[in-house]
Tab-separated table of C-alpha atoms in Angstrom:
chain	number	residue	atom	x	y	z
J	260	UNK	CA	32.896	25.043	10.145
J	261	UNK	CA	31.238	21.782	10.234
J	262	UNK	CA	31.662	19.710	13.299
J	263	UNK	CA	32.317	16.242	12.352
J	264	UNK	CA	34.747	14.855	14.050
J	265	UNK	CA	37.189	11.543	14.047
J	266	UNK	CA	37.341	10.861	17.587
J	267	UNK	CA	40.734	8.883	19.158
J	268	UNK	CA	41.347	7.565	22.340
J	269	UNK	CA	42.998	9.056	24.912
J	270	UNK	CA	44.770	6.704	27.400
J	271	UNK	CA	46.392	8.771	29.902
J	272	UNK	CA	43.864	10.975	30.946
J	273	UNK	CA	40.688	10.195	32.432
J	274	UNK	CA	37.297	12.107	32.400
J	275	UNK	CA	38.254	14.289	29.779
J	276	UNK	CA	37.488	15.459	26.174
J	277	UNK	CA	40.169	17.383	24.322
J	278	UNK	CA	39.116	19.665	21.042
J	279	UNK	CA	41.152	21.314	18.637
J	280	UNK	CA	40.517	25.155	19.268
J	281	UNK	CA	38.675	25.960	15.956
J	282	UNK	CA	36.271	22.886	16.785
J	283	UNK	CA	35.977	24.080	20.144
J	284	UNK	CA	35.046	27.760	18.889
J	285	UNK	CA	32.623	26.902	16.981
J	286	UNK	CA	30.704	25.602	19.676
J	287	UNK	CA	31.165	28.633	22.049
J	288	UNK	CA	34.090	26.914	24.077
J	289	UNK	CA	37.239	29.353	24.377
J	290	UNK	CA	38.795	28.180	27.684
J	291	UNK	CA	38.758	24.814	30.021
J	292	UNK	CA	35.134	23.961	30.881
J	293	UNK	CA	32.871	21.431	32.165
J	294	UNK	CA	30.284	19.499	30.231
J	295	UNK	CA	28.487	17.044	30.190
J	296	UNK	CA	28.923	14.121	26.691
J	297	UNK	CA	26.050	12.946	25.458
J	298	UNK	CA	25.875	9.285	23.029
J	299	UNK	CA	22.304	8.165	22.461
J	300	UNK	CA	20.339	8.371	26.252
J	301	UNK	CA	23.635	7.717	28.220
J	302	UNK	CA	25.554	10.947	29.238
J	303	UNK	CA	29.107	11.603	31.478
J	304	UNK	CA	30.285	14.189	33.135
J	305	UNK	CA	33.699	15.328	31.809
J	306	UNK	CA	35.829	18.690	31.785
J	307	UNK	CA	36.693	20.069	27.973
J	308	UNK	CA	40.057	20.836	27.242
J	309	UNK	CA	41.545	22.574	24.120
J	310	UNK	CA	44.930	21.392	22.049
J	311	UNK	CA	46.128	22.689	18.834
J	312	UNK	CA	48.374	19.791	19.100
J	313	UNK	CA	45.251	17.866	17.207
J	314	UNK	CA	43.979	17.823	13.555
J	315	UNK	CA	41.565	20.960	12.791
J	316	UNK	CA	38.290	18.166	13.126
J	317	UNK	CA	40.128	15.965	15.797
J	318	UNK	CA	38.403	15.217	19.105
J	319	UNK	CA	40.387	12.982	21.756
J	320	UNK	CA	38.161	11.186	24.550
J	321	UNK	CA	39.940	9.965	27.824
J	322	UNK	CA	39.137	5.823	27.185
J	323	UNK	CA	36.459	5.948	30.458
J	324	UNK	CA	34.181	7.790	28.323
J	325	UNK	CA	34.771	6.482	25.322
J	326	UNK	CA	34.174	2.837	27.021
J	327	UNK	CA	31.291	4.075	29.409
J	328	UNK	CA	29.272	5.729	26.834
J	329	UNK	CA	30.171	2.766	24.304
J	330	UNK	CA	31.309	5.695	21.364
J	331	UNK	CA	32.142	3.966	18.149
J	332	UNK	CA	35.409	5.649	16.765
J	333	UNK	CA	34.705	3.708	13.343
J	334	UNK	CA	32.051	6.125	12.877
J	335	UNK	CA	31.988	9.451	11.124
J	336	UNK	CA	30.409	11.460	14.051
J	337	UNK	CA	29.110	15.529	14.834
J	338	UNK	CA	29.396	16.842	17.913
J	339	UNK	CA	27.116	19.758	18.627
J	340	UNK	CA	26.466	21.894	22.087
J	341	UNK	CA	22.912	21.884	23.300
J	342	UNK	CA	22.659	23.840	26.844
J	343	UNK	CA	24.844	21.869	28.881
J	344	UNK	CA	25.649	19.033	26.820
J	345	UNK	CA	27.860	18.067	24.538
J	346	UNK	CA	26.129	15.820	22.197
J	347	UNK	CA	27.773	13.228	19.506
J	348	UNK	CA	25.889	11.617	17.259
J	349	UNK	CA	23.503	11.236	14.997
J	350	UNK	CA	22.695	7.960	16.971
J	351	UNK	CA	19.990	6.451	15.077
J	352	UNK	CA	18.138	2.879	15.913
J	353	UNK	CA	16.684	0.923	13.044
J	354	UNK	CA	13.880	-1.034	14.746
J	355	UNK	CA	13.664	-4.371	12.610
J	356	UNK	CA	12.095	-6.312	14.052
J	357	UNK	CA	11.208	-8.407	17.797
J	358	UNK	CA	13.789	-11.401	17.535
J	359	UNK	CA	17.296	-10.972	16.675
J	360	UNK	CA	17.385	-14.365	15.020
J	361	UNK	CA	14.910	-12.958	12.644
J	362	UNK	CA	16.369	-9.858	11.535
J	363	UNK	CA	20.313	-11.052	10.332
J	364	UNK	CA	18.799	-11.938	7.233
J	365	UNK	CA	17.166	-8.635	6.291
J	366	UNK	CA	20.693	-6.636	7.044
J	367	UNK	CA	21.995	-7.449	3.562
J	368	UNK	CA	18.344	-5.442	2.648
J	369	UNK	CA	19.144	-2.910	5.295
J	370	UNK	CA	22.908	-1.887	4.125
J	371	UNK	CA	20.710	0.037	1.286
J	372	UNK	CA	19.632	2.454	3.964
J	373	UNK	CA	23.342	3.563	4.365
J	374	UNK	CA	24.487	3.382	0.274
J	375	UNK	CA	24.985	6.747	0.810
J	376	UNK	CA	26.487	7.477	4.565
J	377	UNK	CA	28.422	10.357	3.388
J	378	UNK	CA	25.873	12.031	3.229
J	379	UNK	CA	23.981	10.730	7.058
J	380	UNK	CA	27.370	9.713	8.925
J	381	UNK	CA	26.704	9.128	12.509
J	382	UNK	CA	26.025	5.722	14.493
J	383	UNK	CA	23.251	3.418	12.564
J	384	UNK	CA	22.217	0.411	14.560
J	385	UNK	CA	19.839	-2.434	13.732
J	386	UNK	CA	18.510	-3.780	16.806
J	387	UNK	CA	15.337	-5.866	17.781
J	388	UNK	CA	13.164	-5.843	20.946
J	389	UNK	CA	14.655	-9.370	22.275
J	390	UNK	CA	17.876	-7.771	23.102
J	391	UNK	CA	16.935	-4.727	24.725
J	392	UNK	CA	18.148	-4.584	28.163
J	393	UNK	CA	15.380	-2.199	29.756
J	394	UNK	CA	16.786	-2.045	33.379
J	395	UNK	CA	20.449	-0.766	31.902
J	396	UNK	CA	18.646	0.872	28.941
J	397	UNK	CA	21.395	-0.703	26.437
J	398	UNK	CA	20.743	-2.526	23.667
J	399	UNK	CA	22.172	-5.564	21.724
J	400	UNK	CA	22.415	-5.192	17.497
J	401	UNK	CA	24.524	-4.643	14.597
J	402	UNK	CA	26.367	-1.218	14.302
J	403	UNK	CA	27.304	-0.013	10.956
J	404	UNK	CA	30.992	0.021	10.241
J	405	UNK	CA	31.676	2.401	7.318
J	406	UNK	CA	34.928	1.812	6.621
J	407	UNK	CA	34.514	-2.074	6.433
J	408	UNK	CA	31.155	-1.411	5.221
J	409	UNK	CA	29.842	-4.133	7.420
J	410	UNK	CA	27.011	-4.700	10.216
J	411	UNK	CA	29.151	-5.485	13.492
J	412	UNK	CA	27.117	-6.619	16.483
J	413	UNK	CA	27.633	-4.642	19.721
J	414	UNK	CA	26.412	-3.258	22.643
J	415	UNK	CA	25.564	0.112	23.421
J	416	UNK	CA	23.044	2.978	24.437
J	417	UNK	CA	19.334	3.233	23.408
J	418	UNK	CA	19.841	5.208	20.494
J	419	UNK	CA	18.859	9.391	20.264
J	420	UNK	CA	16.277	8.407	17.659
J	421	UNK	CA	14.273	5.196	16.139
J	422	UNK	CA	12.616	4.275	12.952
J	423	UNK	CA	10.274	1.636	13.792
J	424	UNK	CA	10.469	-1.166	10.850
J	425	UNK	CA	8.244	-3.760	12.023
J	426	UNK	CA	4.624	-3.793	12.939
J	427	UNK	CA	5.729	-6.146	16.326
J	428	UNK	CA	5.911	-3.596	18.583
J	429	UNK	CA	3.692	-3.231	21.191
J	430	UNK	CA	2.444	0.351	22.555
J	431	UNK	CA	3.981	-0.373	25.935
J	432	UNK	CA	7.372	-0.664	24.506
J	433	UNK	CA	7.034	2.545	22.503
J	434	UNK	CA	5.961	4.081	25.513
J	435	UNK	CA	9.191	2.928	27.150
J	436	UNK	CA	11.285	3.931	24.415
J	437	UNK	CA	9.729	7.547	24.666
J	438	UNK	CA	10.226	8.241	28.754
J	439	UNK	CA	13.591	7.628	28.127
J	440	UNK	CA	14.287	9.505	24.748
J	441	UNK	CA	11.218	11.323	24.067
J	442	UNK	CA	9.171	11.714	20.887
J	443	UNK	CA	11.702	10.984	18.477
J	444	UNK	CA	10.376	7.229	17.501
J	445	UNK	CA	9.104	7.732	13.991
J	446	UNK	CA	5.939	5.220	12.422
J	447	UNK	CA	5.741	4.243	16.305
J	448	UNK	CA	2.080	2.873	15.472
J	449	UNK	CA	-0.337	0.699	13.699
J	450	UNK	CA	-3.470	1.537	12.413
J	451	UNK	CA	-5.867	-0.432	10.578
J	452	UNK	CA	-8.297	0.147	7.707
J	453	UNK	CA	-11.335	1.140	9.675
J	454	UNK	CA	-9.730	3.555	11.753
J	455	UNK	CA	-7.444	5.124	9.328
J	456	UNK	CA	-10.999	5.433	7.182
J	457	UNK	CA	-12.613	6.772	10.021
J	458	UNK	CA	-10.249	9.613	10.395
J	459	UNK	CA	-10.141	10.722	6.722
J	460	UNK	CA	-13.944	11.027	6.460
J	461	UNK	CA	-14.024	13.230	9.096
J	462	UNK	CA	-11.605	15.227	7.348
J	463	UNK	CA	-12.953	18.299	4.972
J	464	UNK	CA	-9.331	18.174	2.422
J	465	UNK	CA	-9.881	14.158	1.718
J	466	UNK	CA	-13.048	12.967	2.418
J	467	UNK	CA	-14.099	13.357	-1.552
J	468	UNK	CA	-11.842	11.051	-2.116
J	469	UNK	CA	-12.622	7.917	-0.147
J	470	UNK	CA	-15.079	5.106	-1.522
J	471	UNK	CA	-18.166	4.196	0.369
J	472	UNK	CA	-16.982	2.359	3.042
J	473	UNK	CA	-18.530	-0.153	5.877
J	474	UNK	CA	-17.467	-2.654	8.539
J	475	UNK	CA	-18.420	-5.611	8.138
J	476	UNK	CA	-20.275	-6.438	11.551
J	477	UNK	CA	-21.905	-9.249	10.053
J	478	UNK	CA	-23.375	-10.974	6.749
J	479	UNK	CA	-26.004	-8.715	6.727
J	480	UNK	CA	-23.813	-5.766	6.766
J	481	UNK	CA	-22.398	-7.116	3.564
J	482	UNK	CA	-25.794	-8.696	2.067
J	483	UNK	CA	-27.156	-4.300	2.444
J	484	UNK	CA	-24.305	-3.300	1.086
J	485	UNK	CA	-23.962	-5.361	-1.932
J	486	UNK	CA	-28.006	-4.453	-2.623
J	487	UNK	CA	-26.653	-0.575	-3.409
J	488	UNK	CA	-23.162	-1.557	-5.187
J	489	UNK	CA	-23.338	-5.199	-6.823
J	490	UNK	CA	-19.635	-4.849	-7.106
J	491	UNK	CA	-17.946	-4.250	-3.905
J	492	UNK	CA	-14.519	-5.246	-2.326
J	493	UNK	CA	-13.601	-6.733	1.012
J	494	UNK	CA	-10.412	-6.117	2.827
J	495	UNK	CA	-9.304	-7.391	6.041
J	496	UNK	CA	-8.586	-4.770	8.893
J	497	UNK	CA	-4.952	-5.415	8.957
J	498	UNK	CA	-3.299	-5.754	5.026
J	499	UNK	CA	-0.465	-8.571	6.940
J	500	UNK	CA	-0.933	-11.958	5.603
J	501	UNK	CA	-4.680	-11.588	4.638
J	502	UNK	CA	-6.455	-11.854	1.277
J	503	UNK	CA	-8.885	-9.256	-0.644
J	504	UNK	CA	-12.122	-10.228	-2.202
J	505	UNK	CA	-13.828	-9.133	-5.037
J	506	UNK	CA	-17.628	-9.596	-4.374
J	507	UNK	CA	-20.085	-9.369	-7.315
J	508	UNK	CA	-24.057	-9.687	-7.688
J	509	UNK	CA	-24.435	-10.831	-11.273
J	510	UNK	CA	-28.414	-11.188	-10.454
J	511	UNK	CA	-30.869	-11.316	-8.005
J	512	UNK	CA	-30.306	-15.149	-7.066
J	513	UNK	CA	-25.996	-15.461	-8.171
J	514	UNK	CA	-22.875	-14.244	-7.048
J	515	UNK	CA	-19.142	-14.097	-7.626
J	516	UNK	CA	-15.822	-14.125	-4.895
J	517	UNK	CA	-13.045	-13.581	-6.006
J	518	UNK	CA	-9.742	-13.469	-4.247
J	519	UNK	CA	-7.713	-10.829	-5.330
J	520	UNK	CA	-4.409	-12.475	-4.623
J	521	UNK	CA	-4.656	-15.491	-7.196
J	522	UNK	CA	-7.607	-14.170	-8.984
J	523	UNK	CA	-9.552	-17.436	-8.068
J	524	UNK	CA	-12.913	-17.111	-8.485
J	525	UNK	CA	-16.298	-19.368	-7.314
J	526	UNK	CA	-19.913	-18.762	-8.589
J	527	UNK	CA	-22.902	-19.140	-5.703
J	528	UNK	CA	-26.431	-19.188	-6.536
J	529	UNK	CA	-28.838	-18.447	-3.376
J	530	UNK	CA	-32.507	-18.082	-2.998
J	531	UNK	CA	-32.767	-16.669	-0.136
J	532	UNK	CA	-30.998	-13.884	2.105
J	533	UNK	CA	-29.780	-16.724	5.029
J	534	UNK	CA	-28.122	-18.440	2.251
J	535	UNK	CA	-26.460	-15.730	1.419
J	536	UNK	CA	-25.486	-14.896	4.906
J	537	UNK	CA	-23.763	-18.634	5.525
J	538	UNK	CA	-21.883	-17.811	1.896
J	539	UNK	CA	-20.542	-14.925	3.262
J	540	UNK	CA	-19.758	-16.824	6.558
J	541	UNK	CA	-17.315	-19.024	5.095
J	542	UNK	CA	-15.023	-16.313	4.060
J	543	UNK	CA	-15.284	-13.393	6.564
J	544	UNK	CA	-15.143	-13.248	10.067
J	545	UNK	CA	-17.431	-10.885	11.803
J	546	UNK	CA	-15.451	-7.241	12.652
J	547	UNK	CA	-11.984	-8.519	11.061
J	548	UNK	CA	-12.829	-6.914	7.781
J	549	UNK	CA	-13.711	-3.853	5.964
J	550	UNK	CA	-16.309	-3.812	2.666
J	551	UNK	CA	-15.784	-0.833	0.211
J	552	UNK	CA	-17.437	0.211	-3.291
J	553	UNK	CA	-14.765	-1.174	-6.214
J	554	UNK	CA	-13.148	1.520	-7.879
J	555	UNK	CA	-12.226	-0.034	-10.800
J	556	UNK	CA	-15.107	-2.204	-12.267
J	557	UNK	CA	-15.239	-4.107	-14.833
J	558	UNK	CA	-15.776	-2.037	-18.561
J	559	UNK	CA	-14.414	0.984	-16.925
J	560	UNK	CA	-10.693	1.934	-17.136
J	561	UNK	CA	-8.997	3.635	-13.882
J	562	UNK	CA	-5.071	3.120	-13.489
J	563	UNK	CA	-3.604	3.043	-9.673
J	564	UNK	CA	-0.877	5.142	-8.521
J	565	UNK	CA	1.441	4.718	-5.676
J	566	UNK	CA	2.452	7.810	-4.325
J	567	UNK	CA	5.868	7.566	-1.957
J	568	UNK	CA	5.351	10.050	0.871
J	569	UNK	CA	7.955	10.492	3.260
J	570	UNK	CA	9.285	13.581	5.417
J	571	UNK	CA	12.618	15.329	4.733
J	572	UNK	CA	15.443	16.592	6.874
J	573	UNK	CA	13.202	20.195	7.315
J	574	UNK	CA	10.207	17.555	8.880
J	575	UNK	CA	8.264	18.287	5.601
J	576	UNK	CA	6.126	16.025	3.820
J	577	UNK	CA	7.007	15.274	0.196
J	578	UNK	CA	6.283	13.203	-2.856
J	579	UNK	CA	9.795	11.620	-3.459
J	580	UNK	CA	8.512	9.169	-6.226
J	581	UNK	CA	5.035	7.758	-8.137
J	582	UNK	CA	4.276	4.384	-9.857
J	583	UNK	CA	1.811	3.154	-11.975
J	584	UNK	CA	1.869	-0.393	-14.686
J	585	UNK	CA	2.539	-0.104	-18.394
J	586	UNK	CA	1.039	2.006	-20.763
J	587	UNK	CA	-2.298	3.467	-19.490
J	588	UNK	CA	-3.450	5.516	-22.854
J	589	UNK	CA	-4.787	1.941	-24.828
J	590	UNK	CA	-7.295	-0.275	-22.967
J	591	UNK	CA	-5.225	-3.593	-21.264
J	592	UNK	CA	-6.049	-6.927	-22.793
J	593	UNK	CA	-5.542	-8.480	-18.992
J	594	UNK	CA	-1.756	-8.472	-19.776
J	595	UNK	CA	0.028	-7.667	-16.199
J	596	UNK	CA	1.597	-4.340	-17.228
J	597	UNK	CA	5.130	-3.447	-15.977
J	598	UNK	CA	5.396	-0.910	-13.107
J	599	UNK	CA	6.753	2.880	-14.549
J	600	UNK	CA	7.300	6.220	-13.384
J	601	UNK	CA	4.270	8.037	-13.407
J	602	UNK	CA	4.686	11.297	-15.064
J	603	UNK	CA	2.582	14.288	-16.752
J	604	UNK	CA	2.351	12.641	-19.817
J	605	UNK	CA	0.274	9.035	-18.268
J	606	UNK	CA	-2.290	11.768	-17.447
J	607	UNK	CA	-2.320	13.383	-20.467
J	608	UNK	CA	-2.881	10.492	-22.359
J	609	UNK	CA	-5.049	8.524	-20.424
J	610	UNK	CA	-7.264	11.597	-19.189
J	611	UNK	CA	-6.762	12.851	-22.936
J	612	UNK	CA	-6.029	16.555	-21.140
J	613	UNK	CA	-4.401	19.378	-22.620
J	614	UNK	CA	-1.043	20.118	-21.038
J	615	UNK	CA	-1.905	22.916	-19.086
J	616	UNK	CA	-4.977	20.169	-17.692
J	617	UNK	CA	-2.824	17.744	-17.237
J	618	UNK	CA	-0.256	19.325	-14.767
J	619	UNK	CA	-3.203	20.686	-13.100
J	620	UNK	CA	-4.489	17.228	-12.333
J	621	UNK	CA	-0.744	15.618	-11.516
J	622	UNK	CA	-0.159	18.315	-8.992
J	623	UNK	CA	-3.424	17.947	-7.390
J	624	UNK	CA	-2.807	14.290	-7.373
J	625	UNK	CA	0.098	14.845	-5.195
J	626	UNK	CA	-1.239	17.136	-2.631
J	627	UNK	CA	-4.012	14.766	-2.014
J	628	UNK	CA	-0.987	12.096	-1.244
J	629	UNK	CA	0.374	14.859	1.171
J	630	UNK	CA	-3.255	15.615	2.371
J	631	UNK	CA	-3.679	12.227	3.651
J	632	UNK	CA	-0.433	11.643	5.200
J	633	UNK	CA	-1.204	14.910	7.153
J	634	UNK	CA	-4.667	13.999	8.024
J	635	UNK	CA	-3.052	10.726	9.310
J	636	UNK	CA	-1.103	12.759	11.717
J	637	UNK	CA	-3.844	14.397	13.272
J	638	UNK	CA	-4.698	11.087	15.008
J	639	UNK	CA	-1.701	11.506	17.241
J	640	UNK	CA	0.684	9.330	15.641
J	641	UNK	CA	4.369	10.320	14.626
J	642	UNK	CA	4.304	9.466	10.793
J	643	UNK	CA	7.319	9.564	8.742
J	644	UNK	CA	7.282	6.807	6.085
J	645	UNK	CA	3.940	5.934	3.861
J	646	UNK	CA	2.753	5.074	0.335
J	647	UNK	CA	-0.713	6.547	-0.486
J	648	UNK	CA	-2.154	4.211	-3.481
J	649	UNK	CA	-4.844	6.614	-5.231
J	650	UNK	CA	-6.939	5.697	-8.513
J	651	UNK	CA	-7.973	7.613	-11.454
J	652	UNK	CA	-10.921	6.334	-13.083
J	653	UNK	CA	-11.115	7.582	-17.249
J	654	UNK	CA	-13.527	9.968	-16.547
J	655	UNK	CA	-11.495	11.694	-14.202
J	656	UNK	CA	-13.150	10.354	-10.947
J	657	UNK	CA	-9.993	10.282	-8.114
J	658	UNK	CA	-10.480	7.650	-5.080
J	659	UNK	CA	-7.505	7.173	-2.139
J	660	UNK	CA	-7.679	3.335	-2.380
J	661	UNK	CA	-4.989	2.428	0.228
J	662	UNK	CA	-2.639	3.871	2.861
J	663	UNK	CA	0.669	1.674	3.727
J	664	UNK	CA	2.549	3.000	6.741
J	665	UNK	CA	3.903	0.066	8.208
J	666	UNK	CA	7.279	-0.161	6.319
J	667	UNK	CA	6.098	0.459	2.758
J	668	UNK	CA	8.548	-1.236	0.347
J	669	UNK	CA	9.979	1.846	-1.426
J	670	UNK	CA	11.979	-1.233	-4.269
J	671	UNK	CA	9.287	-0.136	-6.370
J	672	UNK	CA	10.946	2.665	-7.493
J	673	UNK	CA	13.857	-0.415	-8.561
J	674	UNK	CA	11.278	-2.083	-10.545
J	675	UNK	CA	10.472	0.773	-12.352
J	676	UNK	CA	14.329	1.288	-13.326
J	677	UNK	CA	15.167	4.306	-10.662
J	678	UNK	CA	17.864	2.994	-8.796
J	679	UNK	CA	18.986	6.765	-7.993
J	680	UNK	CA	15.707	7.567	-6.573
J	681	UNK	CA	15.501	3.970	-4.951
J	682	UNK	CA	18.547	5.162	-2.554
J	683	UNK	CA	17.440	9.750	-2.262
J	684	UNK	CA	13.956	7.797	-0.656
J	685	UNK	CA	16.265	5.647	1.673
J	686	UNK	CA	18.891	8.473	2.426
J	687	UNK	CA	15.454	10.943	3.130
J	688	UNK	CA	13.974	8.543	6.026
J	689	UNK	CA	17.265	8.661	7.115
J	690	UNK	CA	17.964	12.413	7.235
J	691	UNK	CA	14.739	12.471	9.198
J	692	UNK	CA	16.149	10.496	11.661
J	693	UNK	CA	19.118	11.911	12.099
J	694	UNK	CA	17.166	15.524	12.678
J	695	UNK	CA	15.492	13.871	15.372
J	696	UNK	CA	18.172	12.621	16.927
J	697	UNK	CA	19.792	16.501	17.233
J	698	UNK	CA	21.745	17.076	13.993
């Protein structure tokens, strides 16, 4: 049977959980026994007793536990046996973000992550670092309440499991989180361009894939650079709150910048490398950016996909969604095309394959996403949650162009007129949280 549970409170007993026999069976328990209850990282000694007097799924807790261990009764809740313990749960922490001033507004945004509870149940709390109380290990946030459908704030354990939503977490605190509850923090990390670059060229499944890439140490590194491709991009290390350049040598003696972001573009003319150098100076600061070969160049038609990447319930990788803008098969007259699914057909059309060609290409496009989420792994971080952006140049040429693990928006697949998929993405981070925190 399946052990979910509505728990009441029991108010004349103390120290004690009493389960219906069948619910009690099912978890090896066939006679008066002690155990220990488990909520998040806070646990309670208590005996086990068995009534048929309660509902086949009915649980009572004596109200010491149910007050010590701060147990939400509102919730839908498992309870599952694991040695000793007794555990109920899932207990999962949504990290959003350091101050809890700053993350009330985003819980409207957050309720999407539990559309579909039924299918999750268990305690879901939003919390931030400013209300974590590290000598009691309890934390401050806003619980879900499924039956008023509401955030409620509260106090209670640190949770069995987190998914980290905010890049404003320091290592130290992770490293806290993780001597209390162990390795069950998911996108715990934050890695920038360089280093994520770094690890997939020394990778044999990927490393085809990536663009010539440099830091940029200093003008010169850039001046070099642009001398063997005239049309090159700069990034900054971290994507937050930073814009992307488009650098191009028209001639020997003239250049173009272009930011990315407004598509604003000034026209230099130098005659000699030092002049050059203090261009360069004015926009980029020495080691705080990245310069790469541009994929897509002008006269040559590539289309970008976004590839959502996130684990399931089994801990598997898989491609829950792609995206790519408008109609790809005719060449764009600068129009902004809308974002659409990208299917089988974009491929054939744009690649002009056969069918057979075409699925061939579509599939390998997606285990190149799951290639470089794996690859990302391997640089000891506990990945969960990405978007790998790859592009397709018309000759069939196929470049990874960007890697977004820090919270990647997955409202894309809304723009693109999936609301169903919108949500399976949402429920799937959350069924991977859930299996981390025991269920």
């Amino acid at each position: 049977m399946e052990n979910v549970i509505l728990l009441s409170r029991n108010t004349s007993n103390r120290g004690i959980l009493t389960l219906h026999p069948k619910l009690a069976e099912s978890m090896g328990i066939t006679q008066i026994t002690a155990r220990k209850i488990r909520f998040g990282a806070k646990t309670y000694q208590s005996i086990v007793d068995i009534s048929d007097e309660l509902p086949l799924n009915g649980a009572s807790l004596s109200e010491d536990i149910l007050d010590m261990l701060n147990i939400p009764q509102h919730c839908s809740l498992e309870i599952k046996q694991n040695g000793n313990e007794l555990q109920i749960g899932p207990f999962i922490g949504l990290l959003a973000g350091y101050y809890q001033s700053s993350i009330k507004k985003y819980l409207d945004h957050l309720r999407d992550y539990v559309l579909l509870y039924r299918e999750i149940k268990g305690a879901i709390l939003v919390f931030s670092l400013d209300h974590v109380d590290k000598v009691n290990q309890l934390v401050t946030g806003y619980l879900y309440n499924p039956q008023t459908k509401q955030w409620e704030e509260g106090t209670y354990p640190y949770p069995a499991s987190i998914f980290v939503m905010t890049s404003s977490v320091s290592s130290a605190w992770i490293q806290h989180f993780k001597s209390i509850i162990g390795n069950v923090i998911f996108n715990d990390f934050f890695l920038n361009r360089w280093s994520i670059h770094k690890k997939l060229a020394s990778s044999i499944g990927v490393k085809c894939y990536l663009p010539d890439t440099n830091l940029y140490g200093s003008p010169q590194d850039l001046y070099y650079f642009l001398k063997k491709f005239p049309n090159l991009t700069v990034k900054p290390l971290n994507s937050a709150n930073r814009h992307t350049y488009r650098v191009l040598l028209k001639d020997a003696n003239s250049l173009v910048i272009t930011n990315l972001s407004n598509m604003e573009s000034k026209n230099y003319r130098f005659s000699n490398r030092d002049q050059a150098y203090s261009i360069f100076s004015k926009y980029f600061k020495e080691g705080e950016n990245i310069i790469q070969e541009s994929i897509d160049v002008t006269g040559y038609r590539t289309i970008t996909v976004r590839f959502i990447t996130v684990k399931n319930y089994s801990g598997e990788w898989q491609v829950m969604g792609s995206f790519t803008r408008g109609d790809q098969s005719i060449k764009n007259d600068g129009r902004l095309l809308p974002i659409v699914k990208f299917e089988k057909e974009i491929v054939k059309e744009f690649l002009h394959q056969s069918d057979l060609h075409a699925s061939l290409t579509y599939e390998e496009l997606n285990h190149i996403a799951v290639d470089t989420v794996n690859e990302l792994e391997g640089m000891g971080v506990h990945l969960a949650n990405a978007a790998v952006d790859i592009t397709v140049g018309e000759l069939g040429d196929i470049w990874i162009s960007e890697i977004d693990h820090c919270n990647p928006a997955h409202d894309i697949a809304l723009v693109a007129g999936d609301p169903d998929l919108y949500y399976e993405i949402l429920k799937t981070n959350m069924l991977y949280g859930k299996k981390l925190a025991g269920f």
